[in-house]
Amino acid sequence: MYSIKNMKKTKLIGLTIAMAFLAVTLIASPAMAEDGDYNLRMMATGDLHQYLVPYDYMNDEPFDAYGFSKTFTLIEEAREEFGENTLLFDTGDAIQGSMIGNYEALVEPLEMFETQAIIEAMNFAGYDAAAVGNHELQDFGLDFFDKALRGSEFPWLGANFYTMEGEYYTQPFEIFEKDIDGETVRIGVISFVPHETMSWGRTHLHGEVTIDDIIESAEHYIPMLESITDLVVVASHTGVGSTARDHADSYDAGYHLAQMDEVDAYLGGHSHSTFPSEDYADVENINVEEGTIFGKPASMPGRWGEALSIIDLKIAHENGEWDIVDFNVDLREIDEDTPEHPDIVEIASDVHDATVEYVRTPIGSTEVPVKAYFSEVKDSAVTQVVNEAQLWFAEEQLANTDYEDHPIVGVAAPFQTSTSVEGDITIGDVTDIYLYDNTVYILEMTGEGLVEFLEHSVLHFSEIDPDDPDPQVIDTLGPSFNYDVVEGIDYEIDITQPEGERITNVEYNGEPLDMDQEFAVITNDYRAGGGGDFPHTGDDAEVIFSSADANRDQIIHYIEEYGTINPEPSGNWRLKPVDTAGPVQFETHADAVEYIEEFDRVQGIEFVEETEDGALFELDLENLGWD
């Protein structure tokens, strides 16, 4: 651990203090560029999430659009172009995500001196530093992250991440010194952990560590780092918001970090987005043609090794100072023709084979197809099976307790619109249904609280004007994992109404909902901890049960218990039937076209056309549902 008692508590800024707390890395001198400037290439991956090889474990098939074994091929090519004049960073969320991470953490847990396969691959790749991401901490706890720390041959950075004793849990930043033609350039690299991680990982982190606000920490530490270095680079697990409704501050903090005068370049992540991209074309102070935020070179590499961020700087030494005289931002994406690097494939081979064998384990079957294509606009088998398993689990846990008479309701989100499970069910299929490594929480909430909770959830939808004769597309204004549906009460969603007035006709047991009645609400640690900023969660949550048991495991146990399940959607919620002057449309996964052609039980949905990202459908709000 690294002491912060002076650095955090005082305003002292200086080389002597800083050097007491970090190691300096020396990098070999590069060749001179043709125009007399010196080139520095910075590369970054991010949100690797243990996707070591191009394989989709949920669908049990190869998938060429991601995988670190391909990304490393791009890294080697980029290094060859610049010789030794490169730095390689990761912007966080490396050790959790794919089924490999689950296998090493839960199925066959790593022994004391073992480390994650992704860390072995990153060591081989020669990373210079890595940012601590939220998923490093929140899913499997600090012991799992400590294994990564011990096994890493590079420093992990987190300037706002502390022990309860007031010490850095990891290094706050790193200074790299480069000797160029007799002159030394000092590159300070700093990172921050999403402060919401304390809520998202409440079970593992409370009472163990603290994580301060990103912007407040940056305003203290970045000027200090700038005073003792020539260049300041933020390589951090935070992104740049591009949607109308960002679901957490840390997803947008990179936008604020880049505008700090002291910051020379920004490398980010967390949002799983790539930058530069046209997604950010309309965001103020962003230039996607040049790859800049507030004029600073910036890049984000997406997720799962799909791309490599590259920022090239031309720097010149004049009057005793280094200046950036030009730069270039490049985002290099892998594709089906990108070869896998054999050394990474070899590192991953044993755990990959074991993981594939695990996800193929059969546990039961389903009588109805479990498809998520329309799960945001109508009750579906995806959220039904999750909630049935959760209600089954909650009944067992609350039996013979003070809460056994509380009506139980289940809360579930459609994590991805691509989910598709039919017939036999394997472990991998359950991972497709329940994507994340959440753990079980049960909250106490009144009927009024449930309505407020649902009103917040349906902020997910744009408002539809019923008098508009032109086609209107129901836009979704945030990620689907922040759109919860509730099983156990009946309700309608009126998307023609403004925020706060959309949940109508709420009933429990066929009667109007009693706003004072107390319910037991089973959800997950992310939601209970405040993820998505839902009311009656986070610090306002009334927790009556929590467990380290994974929500996904409850689904597995539920299916194993019954063998064959029938998650027929109960139809307890729907979009309210309203008359509209023009068509109401919804865009979803392209596979939905074949689904509605083959599965004739889907009502009120008609294919319109294919789109760049999927397919567009027209919804008949008065007949939307199942036969």
XYZ file of C-alpha atoms in Angstrom:
627
model
C 0.000 0.000 0.000
C 1.109 3.601 -0.598
C 0.754 6.245 2.130
C -1.357 9.266 1.251
C -1.382 11.006 4.613
C 0.643 13.921 3.251
C -0.414 13.849 -0.406
C -4.129 13.608 0.273
C -4.409 15.829 3.333
C -2.210 18.763 2.270
C -1.736 21.008 -0.741
C 2.025 20.432 -0.927
C 3.138 20.033 -4.500
C 6.619 19.064 -5.463
C 8.910 16.540 -7.005
C 10.389 15.394 -3.697
C 7.007 14.477 -2.206
C 5.709 12.766 -5.313
C 8.823 10.726 -5.921
C 8.512 9.270 -2.436
C 5.342 7.490 -3.438
C 5.919 6.102 -6.907
C 8.395 4.368 -9.126
C 9.822 6.037 -12.217
C 10.038 3.958 -15.375
C 12.830 4.673 -17.860
C 12.142 4.130 -21.554
C 14.742 3.779 -24.265
C 15.466 6.679 -26.606
C 13.623 6.657 -29.948
C 14.795 7.654 -33.364
C 14.362 11.253 -34.527
C 11.428 12.048 -36.812
C 12.163 13.501 -40.258
C 11.040 17.008 -39.295
C 13.186 17.140 -36.164
C 10.366 16.500 -33.704
C 10.251 13.457 -31.466
C 7.469 10.952 -31.621
C 5.719 9.297 -28.733
C 3.067 6.652 -29.328
C 0.584 5.834 -26.584
C -1.654 2.781 -26.997
C -4.574 1.626 -24.906
C -6.949 -1.256 -24.536
C -9.885 -1.178 -22.157
C -12.847 -3.157 -20.894
C -11.175 -6.407 -21.959
C -13.388 -8.261 -19.461
C -11.374 -11.472 -19.759
C -12.140 -11.864 -23.478
C -8.822 -13.461 -24.239
C -9.799 -15.171 -27.475
C -12.503 -14.490 -30.088
C -15.125 -16.785 -28.637
C -18.750 -16.186 -27.636
C -19.180 -18.384 -24.565
C -22.892 -17.638 -24.251
C -23.654 -18.914 -27.746
C -20.772 -21.411 -27.641
C -19.251 -20.385 -30.946
C -16.287 -18.413 -32.323
C -16.848 -14.709 -32.850
C -14.317 -12.735 -34.858
C -15.186 -9.215 -33.699
C -13.340 -9.296 -30.371
C -10.622 -11.057 -28.370
C -7.280 -9.949 -26.925
C -5.399 -12.556 -28.949
C -6.336 -10.425 -31.977
C -5.796 -7.096 -30.269
C -2.240 -8.060 -29.382
C -1.543 -8.569 -33.082
C -2.443 -4.893 -33.567
C -0.273 -3.927 -30.589
C 2.760 -5.662 -32.043
C 2.195 -4.033 -35.431
C 1.904 -0.601 -33.812
C 5.109 -1.168 -31.844
C 7.004 -2.207 -34.940
C 6.028 1.085 -36.588
C 7.550 3.112 -33.743
C 10.206 0.787 -32.382
C 10.602 1.160 -28.633
C 9.015 4.599 -28.652
C 5.667 3.413 -27.273
C 3.668 3.126 -24.073
C 0.853 0.618 -23.549
C -1.948 1.122 -21.038
C -5.204 -0.565 -20.130
C -8.100 1.621 -19.007
C -9.723 -0.885 -16.656
C -12.168 -3.792 -16.293
C -9.760 -6.495 -17.401
C -10.195 -9.333 -14.910
C -13.976 -9.921 -14.962
C -16.650 -10.300 -17.601
C -16.453 -13.311 -19.866
C -17.136 -16.793 -18.572
C -13.373 -17.207 -18.144
C -13.544 -14.682 -15.315
C -16.422 -16.574 -13.710
C -14.617 -19.857 -14.100
C -11.477 -18.565 -12.343
C -13.427 -16.818 -9.585
C -16.338 -19.148 -8.862
C -16.199 -22.490 -10.655
C -12.558 -23.453 -10.143
C -11.279 -20.624 -7.930
C -7.652 -19.667 -8.332
C -5.268 -20.965 -5.705
C -3.230 -18.631 -3.497
C -0.313 -18.017 -5.859
C -2.203 -18.317 -9.130
C -3.233 -15.304 -11.185
C -5.839 -14.605 -13.818
C -5.132 -15.698 -17.380
C -5.736 -12.157 -18.610
C -2.980 -10.915 -16.287
C -0.581 -13.503 -17.669
C -1.459 -12.285 -21.167
C -1.025 -8.625 -20.194
C 2.353 -9.405 -18.641
C 3.416 -11.080 -21.858
C 2.125 -8.096 -23.835
C 4.332 -5.746 -21.824
C 1.783 -3.322 -20.424
C 3.252 -0.237 -18.795
C 0.273 0.432 -16.483
C -3.396 -0.434 -15.979
C -6.290 1.536 -14.541
C -8.420 0.035 -11.799
C -11.963 -0.383 -13.117
C -15.170 -0.909 -11.193
C -15.397 -4.567 -12.205
C -11.943 -5.190 -10.814
C -13.554 -4.711 -7.406
C -17.321 -5.015 -7.326
C -18.063 -8.541 -8.526
C -15.615 -10.940 -6.911
C -14.205 -8.758 -4.150
C -10.814 -7.502 -3.080
C -9.180 -10.915 -2.674
C -9.681 -11.616 -6.368
C -8.262 -8.213 -7.290
C -5.323 -8.744 -4.917
C -4.388 -11.834 -6.924
C -4.206 -9.613 -10.003
C -2.050 -7.096 -8.137
C 0.380 -9.760 -6.968
C 0.595 -11.359 -10.384
C 0.994 -8.170 -12.443
C 4.365 -7.062 -13.761
C 2.993 -3.552 -14.281
C 1.477 -1.035 -11.839
C -2.258 -0.582 -11.313
C -3.323 3.047 -10.928
C -6.143 4.590 -8.912
C -5.617 8.061 -7.457
C -8.970 8.160 -5.633
C -8.904 4.601 -4.245
C -7.924 4.231 -0.565
C -7.787 1.802 2.307
C -9.786 2.554 5.431
C -6.498 3.623 7.055
C -6.030 6.425 4.539
C -3.462 4.808 2.282
C -3.550 4.296 -1.459
C -4.741 0.807 -2.313
C -2.728 0.977 -5.536
C -0.334 3.515 -6.971
C -2.092 6.816 -7.655
C -0.097 7.560 -10.807
C 3.144 6.670 -12.559
C 5.845 8.849 -14.078
C 7.665 7.534 -17.130
C 10.982 9.179 -18.004
C 12.155 9.120 -21.589
C 15.682 10.164 -22.567
C 15.607 11.928 -25.943
C 18.863 13.143 -27.434
C 20.256 14.083 -24.065
C 17.029 15.648 -22.826
C 14.534 13.966 -20.498
C 10.775 14.134 -20.953
C 8.668 13.089 -17.991
C 5.215 11.637 -18.767
C 2.808 11.498 -15.838
C 0.002 8.951 -16.192
C -2.915 9.075 -13.759
C -6.131 7.120 -13.331
C -9.335 7.216 -11.296
C -11.802 4.536 -10.207
C -15.544 5.179 -10.768
C -16.720 6.417 -7.382
C -20.090 4.694 -7.842
C -18.222 1.396 -7.405
C -18.755 1.776 -3.664
C -22.496 1.389 -4.278
C -22.284 -1.167 -7.062
C -19.953 -3.370 -4.999
C -21.426 -2.592 -1.599
C -21.277 -6.213 -0.438
C -17.535 -6.503 -1.025
C -16.274 -2.970 -0.413
C -18.094 -1.238 2.434
C -15.891 -1.033 5.482
C -12.891 -2.222 3.459
C -11.978 0.666 1.126
C -13.131 4.135 0.103
C -13.362 5.686 -3.363
C -13.588 9.469 -3.665
C -15.321 11.537 -6.340
C -13.386 11.486 -9.629
C -13.551 15.190 -10.467
C -12.754 16.396 -6.946
C -9.754 14.062 -6.789
C -8.580 15.101 -10.242
C -8.724 18.778 -9.350
C -6.322 18.085 -6.506
C -3.908 15.583 -8.019
C -3.635 16.557 -11.675
C -2.177 20.040 -10.984
C 0.315 18.378 -8.647
C 1.282 15.856 -11.299
C 1.571 18.604 -13.916
C 4.002 20.536 -11.702
C 6.519 17.683 -11.704
C 6.137 16.357 -15.253
C 6.275 17.578 -18.832
C 3.175 15.776 -20.090
C 0.058 14.636 -18.218
C -1.930 11.719 -19.607
C -5.216 10.544 -18.137
C -5.620 6.804 -18.784
C -8.668 6.126 -16.691
C -11.766 3.991 -16.344
C -14.262 6.683 -17.197
C -15.938 7.643 -20.442
C -17.575 10.423 -22.413
C -21.368 10.636 -22.332
C -23.169 10.765 -25.666
C -26.771 9.948 -24.747
C -29.548 12.166 -23.511
C -29.657 10.253 -20.248
C -26.282 9.199 -18.871
C -26.909 6.638 -16.163
C -23.938 7.433 -13.925
C -21.526 10.332 -13.497
C -18.461 8.193 -14.067
C -19.593 7.393 -17.591
C -19.169 11.067 -18.461
C -16.261 12.134 -16.226
C -13.730 11.797 -19.043
C -15.361 14.759 -20.771
C -14.580 16.895 -17.718
C -11.085 15.526 -17.209
C -10.107 16.300 -20.807
C -10.981 19.977 -20.414
C -8.577 20.481 -17.495
C -5.758 22.764 -18.628
C -3.083 20.479 -17.218
C -4.215 17.393 -19.169
C -2.412 16.804 -22.490
C -4.110 13.577 -23.632
C -6.995 11.382 -22.571
C -7.483 7.612 -22.864
C -10.742 6.295 -21.455
C -13.171 3.423 -21.151
C -16.000 2.171 -18.926
C -18.789 3.060 -21.369
C -17.790 0.271 -23.811
C -17.868 2.910 -26.550
C -15.229 3.681 -29.148
C -13.854 7.167 -29.703
C -13.477 8.823 -32.116
C -16.834 7.763 -33.562
C -19.878 9.386 -35.079
C -21.785 8.675 -31.859
C -20.143 11.824 -30.497
C -20.488 14.023 -33.570
C -23.096 16.272 -31.974
C -21.456 16.622 -28.566
C -20.214 20.123 -27.875
C -16.423 20.610 -27.804
C -15.801 17.232 -29.434
C -14.222 16.913 -32.876
C -14.585 13.357 -34.139
C -12.610 14.126 -37.307
C -9.498 15.067 -35.333
C -10.239 12.845 -32.330
C -10.253 15.626 -29.765
C -12.157 16.671 -26.666
C -11.677 20.361 -25.904
C -8.837 20.269 -28.389
C -6.995 17.461 -26.537
C -6.164 14.193 -28.332
C -8.457 11.501 -26.956
C -9.475 7.925 -27.621
C -11.509 5.050 -26.169
C -10.987 1.453 -27.385
C -14.480 0.035 -26.897
C -14.858 -3.355 -25.260
C -13.551 -6.928 -25.283
C -10.469 -6.102 -27.342
C -12.435 -4.925 -30.363
C -10.091 -2.005 -30.997
C -6.759 -0.459 -30.075
C -6.569 3.234 -29.208
C -3.476 5.042 -30.474
C -2.420 8.633 -29.777
C 0.753 9.804 -31.507
C 2.401 12.957 -30.187
C 5.086 15.065 -31.813
C 6.941 16.837 -29.043
C 9.678 19.461 -29.206
C 12.039 20.763 -26.530
C 12.339 24.538 -26.541
C 13.416 27.014 -23.854
C 13.731 24.240 -21.307
C 10.187 22.929 -21.854
C 8.530 20.208 -23.873
C 5.617 21.163 -26.113
C 3.197 19.114 -28.197
C 3.533 20.526 -31.699
C 1.259 18.034 -33.442
C -0.687 14.849 -32.786
C -2.664 12.131 -34.496
C -5.436 9.931 -33.083
C -6.025 6.484 -34.533
C -8.559 3.837 -33.588
C -7.601 0.466 -35.071
C -10.335 -2.147 -35.044
C -9.905 -5.878 -35.366
C -11.921 -7.805 -37.931
C -12.330 -11.340 -39.219
C -9.015 -11.095 -41.071
C -6.988 -10.030 -38.040
C -4.886 -13.049 -37.060
C -4.757 -14.281 -33.498
C -1.383 -14.046 -31.807
C -0.262 -17.615 -31.091
C 1.387 -16.771 -27.767
C -1.822 -15.300 -26.348
C -3.779 -18.287 -27.659
C -1.332 -20.563 -25.839
C -1.663 -18.614 -22.589
C -5.457 -18.835 -22.801
C -5.771 -22.405 -24.052
C -6.230 -24.339 -20.789
C -8.743 -22.002 -19.167
C -10.549 -21.495 -22.478
C -11.018 -25.249 -22.958
C -12.185 -25.686 -19.367
C -14.617 -22.803 -19.712
C -16.127 -24.168 -22.913
C -16.633 -27.530 -21.251
C -18.311 -25.806 -18.309
C -20.741 -23.674 -20.349
C -21.855 -26.773 -22.248
C -23.085 -28.393 -19.034
C -26.823 -29.153 -19.481
C -29.135 -28.218 -16.592
C -32.682 -28.483 -18.000
C -34.982 -27.323 -20.778
C -37.639 -24.747 -21.567
C -41.065 -25.284 -23.115
C -41.220 -21.792 -24.643
C -38.493 -19.911 -26.525
C -36.705 -17.410 -24.296
C -36.177 -14.432 -26.590
C -35.331 -10.847 -25.628
C -35.948 -9.050 -28.912
C -39.064 -7.198 -27.715
C -38.509 -7.447 -23.959
C -38.378 -3.684 -23.550
C -41.854 -3.113 -24.988
C -43.759 -6.228 -23.895
C -43.603 -8.834 -21.167
C -41.190 -11.569 -22.230
C -39.913 -14.992 -21.247
C -36.461 -13.504 -20.521
C -37.534 -11.352 -17.578
C -40.163 -13.951 -16.654
C -37.662 -16.734 -16.024
C -35.401 -14.406 -14.039
C -38.261 -13.222 -11.857
C -39.726 -16.695 -11.366
C -36.336 -17.915 -10.153
C -35.940 -14.875 -7.892
C -39.411 -15.232 -6.387
C -38.759 -18.933 -5.780
C -35.504 -18.060 -4.011
C -36.999 -15.194 -1.992
C -39.847 -17.315 -0.671
C -37.334 -19.779 0.745
C -35.176 -17.059 2.292
C -38.019 -15.106 3.919
C -39.881 -18.145 5.290
C -40.045 -18.088 9.099
C -38.723 -14.529 9.269
C -40.347 -11.228 10.240
C -40.943 -10.622 6.541
C -42.650 -13.884 5.583
C -46.023 -12.141 5.266
C -44.702 -9.457 2.932
C -45.912 -9.896 -0.645
C -42.837 -10.626 -2.758
C -42.198 -8.904 -6.072
C -39.329 -9.561 -8.433
C -37.319 -6.964 -10.325
C -35.483 -7.886 -13.532
C -34.010 -6.116 -16.528
C -33.602 -7.371 -20.105
C -29.816 -7.117 -20.253
C -29.451 -7.496 -24.002
C -31.870 -7.732 -26.920
C -29.902 -10.571 -28.542
C -30.724 -13.219 -25.911
C -32.095 -16.378 -27.546
C -32.565 -19.744 -25.804
C -34.703 -22.665 -26.988
C -35.127 -26.279 -25.933
C -32.280 -27.611 -23.819
C -30.649 -25.128 -21.430
C -26.957 -25.095 -20.552
C -24.900 -23.028 -18.122
C -23.913 -20.828 -21.044
C -27.566 -20.191 -21.877
C -28.185 -18.893 -18.364
C -25.261 -16.523 -18.806
C -26.963 -15.282 -21.943
C -30.179 -14.684 -19.990
C -28.472 -13.084 -16.968
C -25.379 -11.372 -18.270
C -23.830 -9.898 -15.131
C -22.208 -11.265 -11.982
C -24.717 -9.685 -9.614
C -25.576 -10.971 -6.161
C -28.958 -11.209 -4.460
C -30.547 -8.404 -2.435
C -34.058 -8.103 -1.021
C -35.389 -4.646 -0.130
C -38.472 -3.496 1.736
C -40.535 -1.017 -0.260
C -44.060 0.388 0.033
C -46.575 0.403 -2.794
C -45.862 4.096 -3.262
C -42.157 3.334 -3.421
C -42.747 0.684 -6.088
C -44.608 3.197 -8.263
C -41.795 5.731 -7.842
C -39.306 2.994 -8.689
C -41.215 2.151 -11.870
C -41.596 5.792 -12.880
C -37.837 6.074 -12.779
C -37.437 2.862 -14.769
C -39.657 4.060 -17.614
C -37.531 7.153 -18.111
C -35.972 4.586 -20.427
C -38.520 5.575 -23.098
C -38.859 8.717 -25.140
C -42.275 10.394 -25.058
C -44.622 9.688 -27.965
C -46.937 12.434 -29.251
C -50.306 10.754 -29.887
C -51.375 13.548 -32.271
C -48.367 13.247 -34.594
C -49.432 11.633 -37.901
C -45.856 10.748 -38.839
C -44.130 7.524 -37.735
C -42.515 7.836 -34.306
C -39.781 5.523 -33.050
C -39.748 4.682 -29.345
C -36.222 5.723 -28.459
C -34.546 4.043 -25.504
C -32.619 6.681 -23.561
C -30.268 4.473 -21.596
C -28.900 0.946 -21.358
C -31.439 -1.854 -21.054
C -29.884 -3.029 -17.783
C -31.311 0.136 -16.227
C -34.824 -0.677 -17.398
C -36.472 -2.848 -14.750
C -39.799 -4.620 -15.004
C -41.594 -5.800 -11.891
C -43.325 -9.163 -11.466
C -45.966 -9.510 -8.738
C -48.059 -6.425 -9.433
C -49.961 -5.367 -12.564
C -49.365 -2.032 -14.278
C -49.406 -0.147 -17.567
C -46.863 2.244 -19.081
C -48.314 5.247 -20.915
C -45.512 6.436 -23.196
C -47.612 9.408 -24.348
C -47.294 11.001 -20.897
C -44.415 13.071 -19.482
C -41.902 11.831 -16.935
C -43.437 10.967 -13.589
C -46.921 10.353 -14.991
C -46.457 7.176 -16.996
C -47.278 4.343 -14.578
C -51.034 3.796 -14.505
C -53.646 1.224 -13.492
C -51.423 -0.353 -10.843
C -53.009 -3.336 -9.111
C -52.089 -6.045 -6.640
C -54.216 -9.198 -6.512
C -56.804 -7.574 -8.773
C -57.287 -4.547 -6.515
C -55.872 -1.005 -6.780
C -52.424 -0.929 -5.209
C -52.375 0.101 -1.540
C -49.668 2.753 -1.458
C -48.909 2.020 2.197
C -48.591 -1.757 1.846
C -45.070 -3.073 2.404
C -43.492 -5.398 -0.153
C -40.338 -7.496 -0.277
C -38.524 -6.620 -3.494
C -35.893 -9.053 -4.749
C -33.241 -7.504 -6.973
C -29.441 -7.450 -7.224
C -26.528 -5.698 -5.552
C -26.089 -3.218 -8.418
C -29.647 -1.937 -8.172
C -29.863 -2.123 -4.375
C -26.577 -0.249 -4.111
C -27.856 2.680 -6.162
C -26.902 1.638 -9.682
C -29.105 3.539 -12.122
C -30.047 6.125 -9.446
C -33.407 4.486 -8.752
C -35.408 5.821 -5.784
C -35.361 3.781 -2.557
C -31.971 2.282 -3.394
C -28.419 3.135 -2.394
C -28.310 5.037 0.901
C -32.126 5.075 0.952
C -32.477 1.305 0.563
C -34.202 -0.691 3.298
C -32.225 -3.933 3.004
C -33.868 -6.958 4.608
C -31.667 -9.647 3.034
C -28.374 -9.772 1.172
C -26.232 -12.637 0.019
C -23.011 -13.376 -1.789
C -25.057 -15.843 -3.867
C -25.199 -14.829 -7.514
C -28.550 -14.073 -9.124
C -27.421 -16.222 -12.029
C -26.847 -19.168 -9.680
C -30.421 -18.875 -8.422
C -31.640 -19.258 -12.004
C -29.418 -22.315 -12.451
C -30.690 -23.878 -9.207
C -34.283 -23.084 -10.171
C -33.956 -24.793 -13.552
C -32.176 -27.768 -11.998
C -34.967 -28.062 -9.428
C -37.751 -28.214 -12.000
C -35.891 -29.780 -14.930
C -38.275 -28.395 -17.529
C -39.503 -24.832 -17.076
C -42.304 -22.908 -18.754
C -41.579 -19.173 -18.416
C -44.793 -18.122 -20.114
C -44.983 -14.321 -19.793
C -47.663 -13.476 -17.252
C -48.594 -10.268 -19.053
C -48.689 -8.383 -15.752
C -47.407 -5.227 -17.477
C -47.836 -3.688 -20.882
C -47.546 -0.471 -22.833
C -50.916 1.184 -22.335
C -53.204 0.825 -25.354
C -53.579 4.342 -26.745
C -54.821 5.738 -30.027
C -52.107 7.477 -32.015
C -52.529 9.493 -35.196
C -49.474 7.874 -36.749
C -47.527 4.599 -36.493
C -45.458 3.798 -33.400
C -42.237 1.942 -34.172
C -39.466 0.148 -32.280
C -35.977 -0.922 -33.351
C -34.403 -4.119 -32.077
C -32.098 -7.002 -32.979
C -32.150 -8.162 -36.616
C -32.882 -11.779 -35.610
C -36.325 -10.625 -34.485
C -37.464 -10.703 -38.113
C -37.123 -14.463 -38.346
C -38.517 -14.829 -34.826
C -41.885 -13.199 -35.536
C -42.158 -15.098 -38.836
C -41.627 -18.469 -37.151
C -43.255 -17.865 -33.785
C -46.879 -16.975 -34.523
C -47.801 -16.316 -30.900
C -46.374 -12.785 -31.039
C -49.192 -10.277 -31.488
C -49.256 -6.650 -32.559
C -45.785 -6.495 -34.137
C -45.136 -6.023 -37.848
C -41.780 -5.866 -39.610
C -41.079 -2.535 -41.369
C -37.511 -2.601 -42.632
C -33.945 -3.526 -41.870
C -31.763 -0.825 -40.332
C -28.052 -0.284 -39.924
C -28.151 -1.615 -36.346
C -30.973 -4.168 -36.567
C -34.592 -4.084 -37.719
C -37.530 -1.703 -37.364
C -41.010 -2.883 -36.368
C -44.411 -1.255 -36.058
C -46.263 -1.801 -32.796
C -50.016 -2.082 -32.477
C -50.312 -0.810 -28.899
C -53.880 -2.062 -28.541
C -52.980 -5.636 -29.438
C -49.380 -5.986 -28.290
C -48.773 -9.297 -26.569
C -49.174 -13.073 -26.945
C -52.076 -15.126 -28.357
